[in-house]
PDB file of C-alpha atoms and ligand atoms in Angstrom:
ATOM      1  CA  MET A   1     -41.549  11.016  -7.182  1.00  0.00           C
ATOM      2  CA  THR A   2     -40.778   7.472  -8.323  1.00  0.00           C
ATOM      3  CA  ALA A   3     -37.326   6.876  -9.666  1.00  0.00           C
ATOM      4  CA  THR A   4     -36.786   5.608 -13.185  1.00  0.00           C
ATOM      5  CA  ILE A   5     -34.846   2.370 -13.040  1.00  0.00           C
ATOM      6  CA  ILE A   6     -31.649   2.404 -15.061  1.00  0.00           C
ATOM      7  CA  ASP A   7     -31.627  -0.720 -17.220  1.00  0.00           C
ATOM      8  CA  GLY A   8     -27.977  -1.800 -17.351  1.00  0.00           C
ATOM      9  CA  LYS A   9     -28.870  -5.042 -19.081  1.00  0.00           C
ATOM     10  CA  ALA A  10     -30.481  -3.243 -22.015  1.00  0.00           C
ATOM     11  CA  ILE A  11     -27.666  -0.711 -22.358  1.00  0.00           C
ATOM     12  CA  ALA A  12     -25.048  -3.486 -22.206  1.00  0.00           C
ATOM     13  CA  MET A  13     -26.872  -5.392 -24.943  1.00  0.00           C
ATOM     14  CA  ARG A  14     -26.927  -2.262 -27.064  1.00  0.00           C
ATOM     15  CA  VAL A  15     -23.194  -1.704 -26.579  1.00  0.00           C
ATOM     16  CA  ARG A  16     -22.458  -5.358 -27.348  1.00  0.00           C
ATOM     17  CA  GLY A  17     -24.484  -5.118 -30.541  1.00  0.00           C
ATOM     18  CA  GLU A  18     -22.537  -2.013 -31.573  1.00  0.00           C
ATOM     19  CA  VAL A  19     -19.244  -3.763 -30.815  1.00  0.00           C
ATOM     20  CA  ALA A  20     -20.280  -6.771 -32.932  1.00  0.00           C
ATOM     21  CA  HIS A  21     -20.958  -4.438 -35.864  1.00  0.00           C
ATOM     22  CA  GLU A  22     -17.586  -2.745 -35.383  1.00  0.00           C
ATOM     23  CA  VAL A  23     -15.838  -6.112 -35.245  1.00  0.00           C
ATOM     24  CA  ALA A  24     -17.497  -7.168 -38.499  1.00  0.00           C
ATOM     25  CA  ALA A  25     -16.510  -3.897 -40.196  1.00  0.00           C
ATOM     26  CA  LEU A  26     -12.941  -4.084 -38.875  1.00  0.00           C
ATOM     27  CA  THR A  27     -12.592  -7.693 -39.962  1.00  0.00           C
ATOM     28  CA  GLU A  28     -13.777  -6.871 -43.444  1.00  0.00           C
ATOM     29  CA  HIS A  29     -11.405  -3.920 -43.609  1.00  0.00           C
ATOM     30  CA  THR A  30      -8.267  -5.568 -42.190  1.00  0.00           C
ATOM     31  CA  GLY A  31      -8.846  -9.230 -42.937  1.00  0.00           C
ATOM     32  CA  SER A  32      -8.269 -10.217 -39.315  1.00  0.00           C
ATOM     33  CA  ARG A  33     -10.517 -10.337 -36.285  1.00  0.00           C
ATOM     34  CA  PRO A  34      -9.597  -8.659 -32.976  1.00  0.00           C
ATOM     35  CA  GLY A  35      -8.527 -11.145 -30.322  1.00  0.00           C
ATOM     36  CA  LEU A  36      -8.758 -11.053 -26.548  1.00  0.00           C
ATOM     37  CA  ALA A  37      -6.346 -13.089 -24.427  1.00  0.00           C
ATOM     38  CA  THR A  38      -8.067 -13.798 -21.114  1.00  0.00           C
ATOM     39  CA  ILE A  39      -5.639 -15.104 -18.515  1.00  0.00           C
ATOM     40  CA  LEU A  40      -6.971 -16.972 -15.511  1.00  0.00           C
ATOM     41  CA  VAL A  41      -4.532 -18.040 -12.809  1.00  0.00           C
ATOM     42  CA  GLY A  42      -5.849 -20.646 -10.398  1.00  0.00           C
ATOM     43  CA  ASP A  43      -9.318 -22.057  -9.900  1.00  0.00           C
ATOM     44  CA  ASP A  44     -11.220 -19.460  -7.932  1.00  0.00           C
ATOM     45  CA  PRO A  45     -14.841 -20.396  -8.801  1.00  0.00           C
ATOM     46  CA  ALA A  46     -16.085 -16.790  -9.087  1.00  0.00           C
ATOM     47  CA  SER A  47     -13.158 -15.807 -11.310  1.00  0.00           C
ATOM     48  CA  ALA A  48     -13.731 -18.882 -13.474  1.00  0.00           C
ATOM     49  CA  ILE A  49     -17.365 -17.833 -14.011  1.00  0.00           C
ATOM     50  CA  TYR A  50     -16.394 -14.235 -14.787  1.00  0.00           C
ATOM     51  CA  VAL A  51     -13.835 -15.380 -17.343  1.00  0.00           C
ATOM     52  CA  ALA A  52     -16.245 -17.891 -18.900  1.00  0.00           C
ATOM     53  CA  ASN A  53     -18.800 -15.092 -19.330  1.00  0.00           C
ATOM     54  CA  LYS A  54     -16.193 -12.828 -20.903  1.00  0.00           C
ATOM     55  CA  ARG A  55     -15.158 -15.551 -23.343  1.00  0.00           C
ATOM     56  CA  LYS A  56     -18.756 -16.237 -24.294  1.00  0.00           C
ATOM     57  CA  ALA A  57     -19.365 -12.523 -24.875  1.00  0.00           C
ATOM     58  CA  CYS A  58     -16.224 -12.348 -27.049  1.00  0.00           C
ATOM     59  CA  ALA A  59     -17.442 -15.191 -29.201  1.00  0.00           C
ATOM     60  CA  GLU A  60     -20.865 -13.574 -29.578  1.00  0.00           C
ATOM     61  CA  ALA A  61     -19.268 -10.309 -30.709  1.00  0.00           C
ATOM     62  CA  GLY A  62     -16.977 -12.056 -33.192  1.00  0.00           C
ATOM     63  CA  ILE A  63     -13.824 -11.410 -31.157  1.00  0.00           C
ATOM     64  CA  VAL A  64     -11.315 -14.282 -31.219  1.00  0.00           C
ATOM     65  CA  ASP A  65     -11.155 -15.995 -27.833  1.00  0.00           C
ATOM     66  CA  LEU A  66      -7.496 -16.582 -26.921  1.00  0.00           C
ATOM     67  CA  HIS A  67      -7.891 -17.954 -23.434  1.00  0.00           C
ATOM     68  CA  ARG A  68      -4.985 -19.109 -21.231  1.00  0.00           C
ATOM     69  CA  HIS A  69      -5.312 -20.902 -17.935  1.00  0.00           C
ATOM     70  CA  LEU A  70      -2.404 -21.249 -15.511  1.00  0.00           C
ATOM     71  CA  PRO A  71      -2.342 -23.332 -12.304  1.00  0.00           C
ATOM     72  CA  ALA A  72      -2.678 -21.545  -8.951  1.00  0.00           C
ATOM     73  CA  ASP A  73       0.943 -22.243  -8.035  1.00  0.00           C
ATOM     74  CA  THR A  74       2.315 -20.483 -11.132  1.00  0.00           C
ATOM     75  CA  LYS A  75       5.260 -18.243 -10.304  1.00  0.00           C
ATOM     76  CA  GLN A  76       5.136 -14.476 -10.839  1.00  0.00           C
ATOM     77  CA  ALA A  77       7.829 -14.744 -13.520  1.00  0.00           C
ATOM     78  CA  ASP A  78       5.798 -17.297 -15.462  1.00  0.00           C
ATOM     79  CA  VAL A  79       2.659 -15.151 -15.463  1.00  0.00           C
ATOM     80  CA  ALA A  80       4.796 -12.193 -16.583  1.00  0.00           C
ATOM     81  CA  ALA A  81       6.273 -14.395 -19.320  1.00  0.00           C
ATOM     82  CA  LEU A  82       2.826 -15.324 -20.605  1.00  0.00           C
ATOM     83  CA  ILE A  83       1.728 -11.671 -20.638  1.00  0.00           C
ATOM     84  CA  GLU A  84       4.899 -10.829 -22.552  1.00  0.00           C
ATOM     85  CA  GLN A  85       4.211 -13.634 -25.034  1.00  0.00           C
ATOM     86  CA  CYS A  86       0.647 -12.363 -25.569  1.00  0.00           C
ATOM     87  CA  ASN A  87       2.025  -8.834 -26.018  1.00  0.00           C
ATOM     88  CA  ALA A  88       4.229 -10.023 -28.845  1.00  0.00           C
ATOM     89  CA  ASP A  89       1.473 -12.049 -30.528  1.00  0.00           C
ATOM     90  CA  PRO A  90      -0.106 -10.090 -33.418  1.00  0.00           C
ATOM     91  CA  ALA A  91      -3.339 -12.064 -32.978  1.00  0.00           C
ATOM     92  CA  VAL A  92      -3.780 -10.536 -29.512  1.00  0.00           C
ATOM     93  CA  SER A  93      -5.496  -7.128 -29.505  1.00  0.00           C
ATOM     94  CA  GLY A  94      -6.122  -7.038 -25.770  1.00  0.00           C
ATOM     95  CA  ILE A  95      -5.051  -8.892 -22.637  1.00  0.00           C
ATOM     96  CA  LEU A  96      -7.268  -9.386 -19.627  1.00  0.00           C
ATOM     97  CA  LEU A  97      -5.581 -10.767 -16.525  1.00  0.00           C
ATOM     98  CA  GLN A  98      -8.439 -11.817 -14.252  1.00  0.00           C
ATOM     99  CA  LEU A  99      -8.036 -10.310 -10.795  1.00  0.00           C
ATOM    100  CA  PRO A 100      -7.599 -11.125  -8.024  1.00  0.00           C
ATOM    101  CA  VAL A 101      -4.667 -13.396  -8.728  1.00  0.00           C
ATOM    102  CA  PRO A 102      -3.873 -16.141  -6.192  1.00  0.00           C
ATOM    103  CA  LYS A 103      -2.029 -15.238  -2.995  1.00  0.00           C
ATOM    104  CA  GLY A 104       1.703 -14.955  -3.526  1.00  0.00           C
ATOM    105  CA  LEU A 105       1.321 -13.207  -6.879  1.00  0.00           C
ATOM    106  CA  ASP A 106       1.530  -9.439  -7.245  1.00  0.00           C
ATOM    107  CA  GLY A 107      -1.369  -8.440  -9.517  1.00  0.00           C
ATOM    108  CA  THR A 108      -0.422  -4.758  -9.579  1.00  0.00           C
ATOM    109  CA  ALA A 109       3.061  -5.523 -10.834  1.00  0.00           C
ATOM    110  CA  LEU A 110       1.575  -7.727 -13.554  1.00  0.00           C
ATOM    111  CA  THR A 111      -1.009  -5.254 -14.785  1.00  0.00           C
ATOM    112  CA  GLY A 112       1.355  -2.480 -15.692  1.00  0.00           C
ATOM    113  CA  LEU A 113       3.626   0.306 -14.628  1.00  0.00           C
ATOM    114  CA  MET A 114       2.478   3.505 -12.980  1.00  0.00           C
ATOM    115  CA  PRO A 115       2.778   6.566 -15.236  1.00  0.00           C
ATOM    116  CA  CYS A 116       5.898   8.582 -14.402  1.00  0.00           C
ATOM    117  CA  THR A 117       4.606  11.987 -13.286  1.00  0.00           C
ATOM    118  CA  PRO A 118       1.767  10.651 -11.092  1.00  0.00           C
ATOM    119  CA  ARG A 119       4.119   8.096  -9.591  1.00  0.00           C
ATOM    120  CA  GLY A 120       6.541  10.956  -8.897  1.00  0.00           C
ATOM    121  CA  VAL A 121       3.819  12.866  -7.053  1.00  0.00           C
ATOM    122  CA  LEU A 122       3.104   9.855  -4.833  1.00  0.00           C
ATOM    123  CA  GLU A 123       6.804   9.288  -4.236  1.00  0.00           C
ATOM    124  CA  LEU A 124       7.197  12.895  -3.046  1.00  0.00           C
ATOM    125  CA  LEU A 125       4.254  12.548  -0.659  1.00  0.00           C
ATOM    126  CA  ASP A 126       5.625   9.286   0.697  1.00  0.00           C
ATOM    127  CA  SER A 127       9.124  10.678   1.047  1.00  0.00           C
ATOM    128  CA  TYR A 128       7.764  13.404   3.326  1.00  0.00           C
ATOM    129  CA  ASP A 129       5.536  10.963   5.231  1.00  0.00           C
ATOM    130  CA  VAL A 130       2.345  12.770   4.238  1.00  0.00           C
ATOM    131  CA  PRO A 131      -0.556  10.713   5.600  1.00  0.00           C
ATOM    132  CA  LEU A 132      -2.977   9.830   2.797  1.00  0.00           C
ATOM    133  CA  GLU A 133      -5.373   7.414   4.419  1.00  0.00           C
ATOM    134  CA  GLY A 134      -8.570   9.329   5.155  1.00  0.00           C
ATOM    135  CA  ALA A 135      -7.004  12.615   4.023  1.00  0.00           C
ATOM    136  CA  GLU A 136      -8.982  15.110   1.945  1.00  0.00           C
ATOM    137  CA  ALA A 137      -7.155  15.261  -1.369  1.00  0.00           C
ATOM    138  CA  VAL A 138      -8.118  17.690  -4.103  1.00  0.00           C
ATOM    139  CA  VAL A 139      -6.719  17.272  -7.612  1.00  0.00           C
ATOM    140  CA  VAL A 140      -7.096  20.257  -9.929  1.00  0.00           C
ATOM    141  CA  GLY A 141      -6.981  19.022 -13.532  1.00  0.00           C
ATOM    142  CA  ARG A 142      -8.498  15.873 -14.993  1.00  0.00           C
ATOM    143  CA  SER A 143      -6.160  14.966 -17.832  1.00  0.00           C
ATOM    144  CA  ASP A 144      -5.447  11.335 -18.667  1.00  0.00           C
ATOM    145  CA  LEU A 145      -1.768  12.180 -18.359  1.00  0.00           C
ATOM    146  CA  VAL A 146      -1.734  13.566 -14.825  1.00  0.00           C
ATOM    147  CA  GLY A 147      -4.996  14.447 -13.068  1.00  0.00           C
ATOM    148  CA  LYS A 148      -6.854  11.166 -13.454  1.00  0.00           C
ATOM    149  CA  PRO A 149      -3.983   8.799 -12.646  1.00  0.00           C
ATOM    150  CA  VAL A 150      -2.949  10.911  -9.639  1.00  0.00           C
ATOM    151  CA  ALA A 151      -6.535  10.821  -8.382  1.00  0.00           C
ATOM    152  CA  ALA A 152      -6.706   7.048  -8.899  1.00  0.00           C
ATOM    153  CA  MET A 153      -3.472   6.538  -6.989  1.00  0.00           C
ATOM    154  CA  LEU A 154      -4.610   8.739  -4.108  1.00  0.00           C
ATOM    155  CA  LEU A 155      -7.880   6.835  -4.023  1.00  0.00           C
ATOM    156  CA  ALA A 156      -5.969   3.566  -3.948  1.00  0.00           C
ATOM    157  CA  ARG A 157      -4.199   4.925  -0.863  1.00  0.00           C
ATOM    158  CA  ASN A 158      -7.576   5.580   0.769  1.00  0.00           C
ATOM    159  CA  ALA A 159      -7.617   9.360   0.471  1.00  0.00           C
ATOM    160  CA  THR A 160     -10.992  11.018  -0.076  1.00  0.00           C
ATOM    161  CA  VAL A 161     -10.462  12.467  -3.512  1.00  0.00           C
ATOM    162  CA  THR A 162     -12.167  15.409  -5.184  1.00  0.00           C
ATOM    163  CA  MET A 163     -11.336  16.272  -8.781  1.00  0.00           C
ATOM    164  CA  CYS A 164     -11.632  19.801 -10.129  1.00  0.00           C
ATOM    165  CA  HIS A 165     -11.542  21.092 -13.701  1.00  0.00           C
ATOM    166  CA  SER A 166     -12.363  24.166 -15.751  1.00  0.00           C
ATOM    167  CA  ARG A 167     -16.087  23.927 -14.982  1.00  0.00           C
ATOM    168  CA  THR A 168     -15.704  23.531 -11.224  1.00  0.00           C
ATOM    169  CA  ARG A 169     -17.753  26.119  -9.354  1.00  0.00           C
ATOM    170  CA  ASP A 170     -15.843  28.075  -6.724  1.00  0.00           C
ATOM    171  CA  LEU A 171     -12.480  26.425  -7.108  1.00  0.00           C
ATOM    172  CA  ALA A 172     -11.034  28.243  -4.099  1.00  0.00           C
ATOM    173  CA  ASP A 173     -13.751  26.879  -1.844  1.00  0.00           C
ATOM    174  CA  VAL A 174     -13.237  23.282  -2.980  1.00  0.00           C
ATOM    175  CA  CYS A 175      -9.440  23.510  -2.865  1.00  0.00           C
ATOM    176  CA  SER A 176      -9.404  25.040   0.591  1.00  0.00           C
ATOM    177  CA  ARG A 177     -10.885  21.786   1.983  1.00  0.00           C
ATOM    178  CA  ALA A 178      -7.760  19.910   0.972  1.00  0.00           C
ATOM    179  CA  ASP A 179      -5.205  18.400   3.285  1.00  0.00           C
ATOM    180  CA  VAL A 180      -3.334  17.515   0.109  1.00  0.00           C
ATOM    181  CA  LEU A 181      -3.750  19.730  -2.947  1.00  0.00           C
ATOM    182  CA  ILE A 182      -2.387  18.672  -6.321  1.00  0.00           C
ATOM    183  CA  ALA A 183      -2.354  21.265  -9.106  1.00  0.00           C
ATOM    184  CA  ALA A 184      -2.075  19.868 -12.637  1.00  0.00           C
ATOM    185  CA  VAL A 185      -3.702  22.581 -14.693  1.00  0.00           C
ATOM    186  CA  GLY A 186      -1.330  24.404 -17.029  1.00  0.00           C
ATOM    187  CA  VAL A 187      -2.393  27.908 -15.934  1.00  0.00           C
ATOM    188  CA  PRO A 188       0.452  29.885 -14.366  1.00  0.00           C
ATOM    189  CA  GLU A 189      -0.097  30.653 -10.686  1.00  0.00           C
ATOM    190  CA  LEU A 190      -3.808  29.854 -10.776  1.00  0.00           C
ATOM    191  CA  ILE A 191      -3.684  28.526  -7.234  1.00  0.00           C
ATOM    192  CA  GLY A 192      -3.267  31.356  -4.752  1.00  0.00           C
ATOM    193  CA  ALA A 193      -3.345  31.677  -0.985  1.00  0.00           C
ATOM    194  CA  GLU A 194      -7.156  31.766  -1.051  1.00  0.00           C
ATOM    195  CA  HIS A 195      -7.164  28.199  -2.444  1.00  0.00           C
ATOM    196  CA  VAL A 196      -5.069  26.767   0.368  1.00  0.00           C
ATOM    197  CA  SER A 197      -5.872  26.129   3.993  1.00  0.00           C
ATOM    198  CA  ASP A 198      -3.276  26.534   6.722  1.00  0.00           C
ATOM    199  CA  GLY A 199      -1.027  23.511   6.980  1.00  0.00           C
ATOM    200  CA  ALA A 200      -1.997  21.926   3.661  1.00  0.00           C
ATOM    201  CA  VAL A 201       0.437  20.002   1.507  1.00  0.00           C
ATOM    202  CA  VAL A 202       0.644  21.487  -2.001  1.00  0.00           C
ATOM    203  CA  ILE A 203       2.124  19.673  -4.981  1.00  0.00           C
ATOM    204  CA  ASP A 204       2.539  21.741  -8.118  1.00  0.00           C
ATOM    205  CA  VAL A 205       2.717  19.672 -11.297  1.00  0.00           C
ATOM    206  CA  GLY A 206       2.390  22.701 -13.591  1.00  0.00           C
ATOM    207  CA  MET A 207       5.228  23.653 -15.926  1.00  0.00           C
ATOM    208  CA  ASN A 208       4.312  26.841 -17.709  1.00  0.00           C
ATOM    209  CA  ARG A 209       6.740  28.814 -19.813  1.00  0.00           C
ATOM    210  CA  THR A 210       6.007  32.514 -19.361  1.00  0.00           C
ATOM    211  CA  ASP A 211       7.848  35.715 -20.251  1.00  0.00           C
ATOM    212  CA  ASP A 212       9.107  35.654 -16.664  1.00  0.00           C
ATOM    213  CA  GLY A 213      10.478  32.130 -17.007  1.00  0.00           C
ATOM    214  CA  LEU A 214       9.147  28.763 -15.890  1.00  0.00           C
ATOM    215  CA  ARG A 215       6.141  29.045 -13.580  1.00  0.00           C
ATOM    216  CA  GLY A 216       4.020  26.470 -11.821  1.00  0.00           C
ATOM    217  CA  ASP A 217       0.256  26.379 -11.416  1.00  0.00           C
ATOM    218  CA  VAL A 218       0.723  27.621  -7.870  1.00  0.00           C
ATOM    219  CA  ASP A 219       1.626  31.128  -6.748  1.00  0.00           C
ATOM    220  CA  PHE A 220       4.585  29.824  -4.807  1.00  0.00           C
ATOM    221  CA  GLU A 221       5.420  32.928  -2.763  1.00  0.00           C
ATOM    222  CA  ALA A 222       1.840  33.463  -1.615  1.00  0.00           C
ATOM    223  CA  VAL A 223       1.019  29.811  -0.962  1.00  0.00           C
ATOM    224  CA  ARG A 224       4.215  28.970   0.886  1.00  0.00           C
ATOM    225  CA  GLN A 225       3.018  31.289   3.680  1.00  0.00           C
ATOM    226  CA  ARG A 226       0.072  28.969   4.345  1.00  0.00           C
ATOM    227  CA  ALA A 227       1.138  25.496   3.283  1.00  0.00           C
ATOM    228  CA  ARG A 228       2.954  22.995   5.450  1.00  0.00           C
ATOM    229  CA  LEU A 229       4.778  21.475   2.482  1.00  0.00           C
ATOM    230  CA  ILE A 230       5.006  22.792  -1.072  1.00  0.00           C
ATOM    231  CA  THR A 231       6.909  21.838  -4.201  1.00  0.00           C
ATOM    232  CA  PRO A 232       8.774  24.529  -6.132  1.00  0.00           C
ATOM    233  CA  VAL A 233       8.825  24.901  -9.911  1.00  0.00           C
ATOM    234  CA  PRO A 234      11.378  24.076 -11.113  1.00  0.00           C
ATOM    235  CA  GLY A 235      12.828  21.543  -8.711  1.00  0.00           C
ATOM    236  CA  GLY A 236       9.702  19.763  -7.487  1.00  0.00           C
ATOM    237  CA  VAL A 237       7.698  17.325  -9.563  1.00  0.00           C
ATOM    238  CA  GLY A 238       9.714  17.801 -12.779  1.00  0.00           C
ATOM    239  CA  PRO A 239      12.846  15.941 -11.650  1.00  0.00           C
ATOM    240  CA  MET A 240      10.675  13.208 -10.153  1.00  0.00           C
ATOM    241  CA  THR A 241       9.142  12.482 -13.548  1.00  0.00           C
ATOM    242  CA  ILE A 242      12.532  11.609 -14.937  1.00  0.00           C
ATOM    243  CA  ALA A 243      13.507   9.660 -11.837  1.00  0.00           C
ATOM    244  CA  MET A 244      10.305   7.615 -12.121  1.00  0.00           C
ATOM    245  CA  LEU A 245      10.915   7.009 -15.816  1.00  0.00           C
ATOM    246  CA  LEU A 246      14.209   5.405 -14.867  1.00  0.00           C
ATOM    247  CA  ALA A 247      12.594   3.454 -12.028  1.00  0.00           C
ATOM    248  CA  ASN A 248       9.859   2.215 -14.364  1.00  0.00           C
ATOM    249  CA  THR A 249      12.442   1.198 -16.953  1.00  0.00           C
ATOM    250  CA  VAL A 250      14.220  -0.915 -14.378  1.00  0.00           C
ATOM    251  CA  THR A 251      10.905  -2.436 -13.258  1.00  0.00           C
ATOM    252  CA  ALA A 252      10.117  -3.266 -16.890  1.00  0.00           C
ATOM    253  CA  ALA A 253      13.556  -4.765 -17.394  1.00  0.00           C
ATOM    254  CA  ARG A 254      13.088  -6.874 -14.280  1.00  0.00           C
ATOM    255  CA  LEU A 255       9.730  -8.128 -15.547  1.00  0.00           C
ATOM    256  CA  GLN A 256      11.188  -8.874 -18.982  1.00  0.00           C
ATOM    257  CA  GLY A 257      14.196 -10.579 -17.457  1.00  0.00           C
ATOM    258  CA  ALA A 258      11.814 -12.763 -15.530  1.00  0.00           C
ATOM    259  CA  ALA A 259      10.193 -13.780 -18.810  1.00  0.00           C
TER     260      ALA A 259
HETATM  261  P1  LIG B 301      -4.139  19.394 -19.765  1.00  0.00           P
HETATM  262  O1  LIG B 301      -4.283  18.110 -20.489  1.00  0.00           O
HETATM  263  O2  LIG B 301      -4.207  20.677 -20.527  1.00  0.00           O
HETATM  264  O3  LIG B 301      -5.248  19.407 -18.616  1.00  0.00           O
HETATM  265  C1  LIG B 301      -5.447  20.558 -17.857  1.00  0.00           C
HETATM  266  C2  LIG B 301      -6.569  20.329 -16.887  1.00  0.00           C
HETATM  267  O4  LIG B 301      -6.709  21.509 -16.121  1.00  0.00           O
HETATM  268  C3  LIG B 301      -7.913  20.053 -17.562  1.00  0.00           C
HETATM  269  O5  LIG B 301      -8.568  19.018 -16.879  1.00  0.00           O
HETATM  270  C4  LIG B 301      -8.647  21.381 -17.428  1.00  0.00           C
HETATM  271  O6  LIG B 301     -10.036  21.242 -17.250  1.00  0.00           O
HETATM  272  C5  LIG B 301      -8.078  21.910 -16.124  1.00  0.00           C
HETATM  273  N1  LIG B 301      -8.172  23.361 -16.093  1.00  0.00           N
HETATM  274  C6  LIG B 301      -7.805  24.256 -17.035  1.00  0.00           C
HETATM  275  N2  LIG B 301      -8.051  25.507 -16.623  1.00  0.00           N
HETATM  276  C7  LIG B 301      -8.611  25.414 -15.391  1.00  0.00           C
HETATM  277  C8  LIG B 301      -9.086  26.344 -14.457  1.00  0.00           C
HETATM  278  N3  LIG B 301      -9.057  27.656 -14.682  1.00  0.00           N
HETATM  279  N4  LIG B 301      -9.594  25.880 -13.298  1.00  0.00           N
HETATM  280  C9  LIG B 301      -9.629  24.559 -13.029  1.00  0.00           C
HETATM  281  N5  LIG B 301      -9.181  23.616 -13.884  1.00  0.00           N
HETATM  282  C10 LIG B 301      -8.685  24.041 -15.063  1.00  0.00           C
HETATM  283  O7  LIG B 301      -2.778  19.461 -18.948  1.00  0.00           O
HETATM  284  P2  LIG B 301      -1.868  18.272 -18.332  1.00  0.00           P
HETATM  285  O8  LIG B 301      -1.226  17.507 -19.416  1.00  0.00           O
HETATM  286  O9  LIG B 301      -2.598  17.548 -17.252  1.00  0.00           O
HETATM  287  O10 LIG B 301      -0.738  19.163 -17.650  1.00  0.00           O
HETATM  288  C11 LIG B 301      -1.035  20.044 -16.581  1.00  0.00           C
HETATM  289  C12 LIG B 301       0.215  20.812 -16.216  1.00  0.00           C
HETATM  290  O11 LIG B 301       1.190  19.891 -15.746  1.00  0.00           O
HETATM  291  C13 LIG B 301       0.861  21.554 -17.379  1.00  0.00           C
HETATM  292  O12 LIG B 301       1.428  22.762 -16.902  1.00  0.00           O
HETATM  293  C14 LIG B 301       1.948  20.619 -17.829  1.00  0.00           C
HETATM  294  O13 LIG B 301       3.030  21.279 -18.471  1.00  0.00           O
HETATM  295  C15 LIG B 301       2.385  20.045 -16.513  1.00  0.00           C
HETATM  296  N6  LIG B 301       3.036  18.741 -16.582  1.00  0.00           N
HETATM  297  C16 LIG B 301       4.180  18.622 -15.885  1.00  0.00           C
HETATM  298  C17 LIG B 301       4.842  17.425 -15.882  1.00  0.00           C
HETATM  299  C18 LIG B 301       6.079  17.314 -15.074  1.00  0.00           C
HETATM  300  O14 LIG B 301       6.895  16.479 -15.340  1.00  0.00           O
HETATM  301  N7  LIG B 301       6.232  18.121 -14.029  1.00  0.00           N
HETATM  302  C19 LIG B 301       4.361  16.349 -16.600  1.00  0.00           C
HETATM  303  C20 LIG B 301       3.160  16.482 -17.293  1.00  0.00           C
HETATM  304  C21 LIG B 301       2.503  17.697 -17.260  1.00  0.00           C
HETATM  305  P3  LIG B 301     -11.005  20.676 -18.421  1.00  0.00           P
HETATM  306  O15 LIG B 301     -10.780  19.193 -18.428  1.00  0.00           O
HETATM  307  O16 LIG B 301     -12.340  21.066 -17.966  1.00  0.00           O
HETATM  308  O17 LIG B 301     -10.556  21.337 -19.702  1.00  0.00           O
END
């Protein structure tokens, strides 16, 4: 068999054509064109080319090009200030900070805050010194709110991440491979002992109101016999969400204060 070659160039051109039509329609409807603020810090030649290409593509699609260029020695606070200024500018529909930023700047801090519940999950794992690098992590649930960001954060910590959802075949088999199992499903006590291998770390994000009270996604009594670490519901991830909300608020205030 000879493989069909996937033509990314053609698909990209199609998408760009569709975007140009949408921009024209939106402009007619609202009277203003969408604008993209590209921010380039420093003079990395590859980054400069990437940004130039993005600006050219914007222009071709009818998007207003609102480019900003800062010198390589710009301080973190000044980049944050520019992002804040763009945020407040009604002409700016989107902001693209070109990464990587020069050494000495913290790109992650500039590109946003981590969502509270997923950040809480990571904080719990770190607080109990759970090794993530190279670990098999299984996340059950793929919501934008919890499952996906948790998976992205675990991946960023070099875990090998598998995501499960309602169409996953043989959930117990997949879950039982996990060193770290995260349940974010919304089905009371879906995860039983058969889903968990001996010594696994189990984090239960579920918060399900049942006739018997608040229940997690994990059958706590059964799973605690097998797991090495497990979060209860209530008293596990829930309080962390609020703690991380406060932590994120302080981070935001610090960034704004720097502006
Ligand atoms: P959601 O948007 O309803 O997503 C649920 C996910 O679980 C979906 O991806 C769904 O798969 C998957 N799923 C459903 N039934 C399944 C099954 N039988 N087997 C495998 N996967 C299944 O829920 P969510 O917003 O992520 O919330 C999940 C749970 O976390 C809820 O109990 C919620 O209350 C709780 N939660 C707690 C906190 C906290 O602070 N502790 C914060 C947020 C959420 P499909 O995508 O295929 O439909």
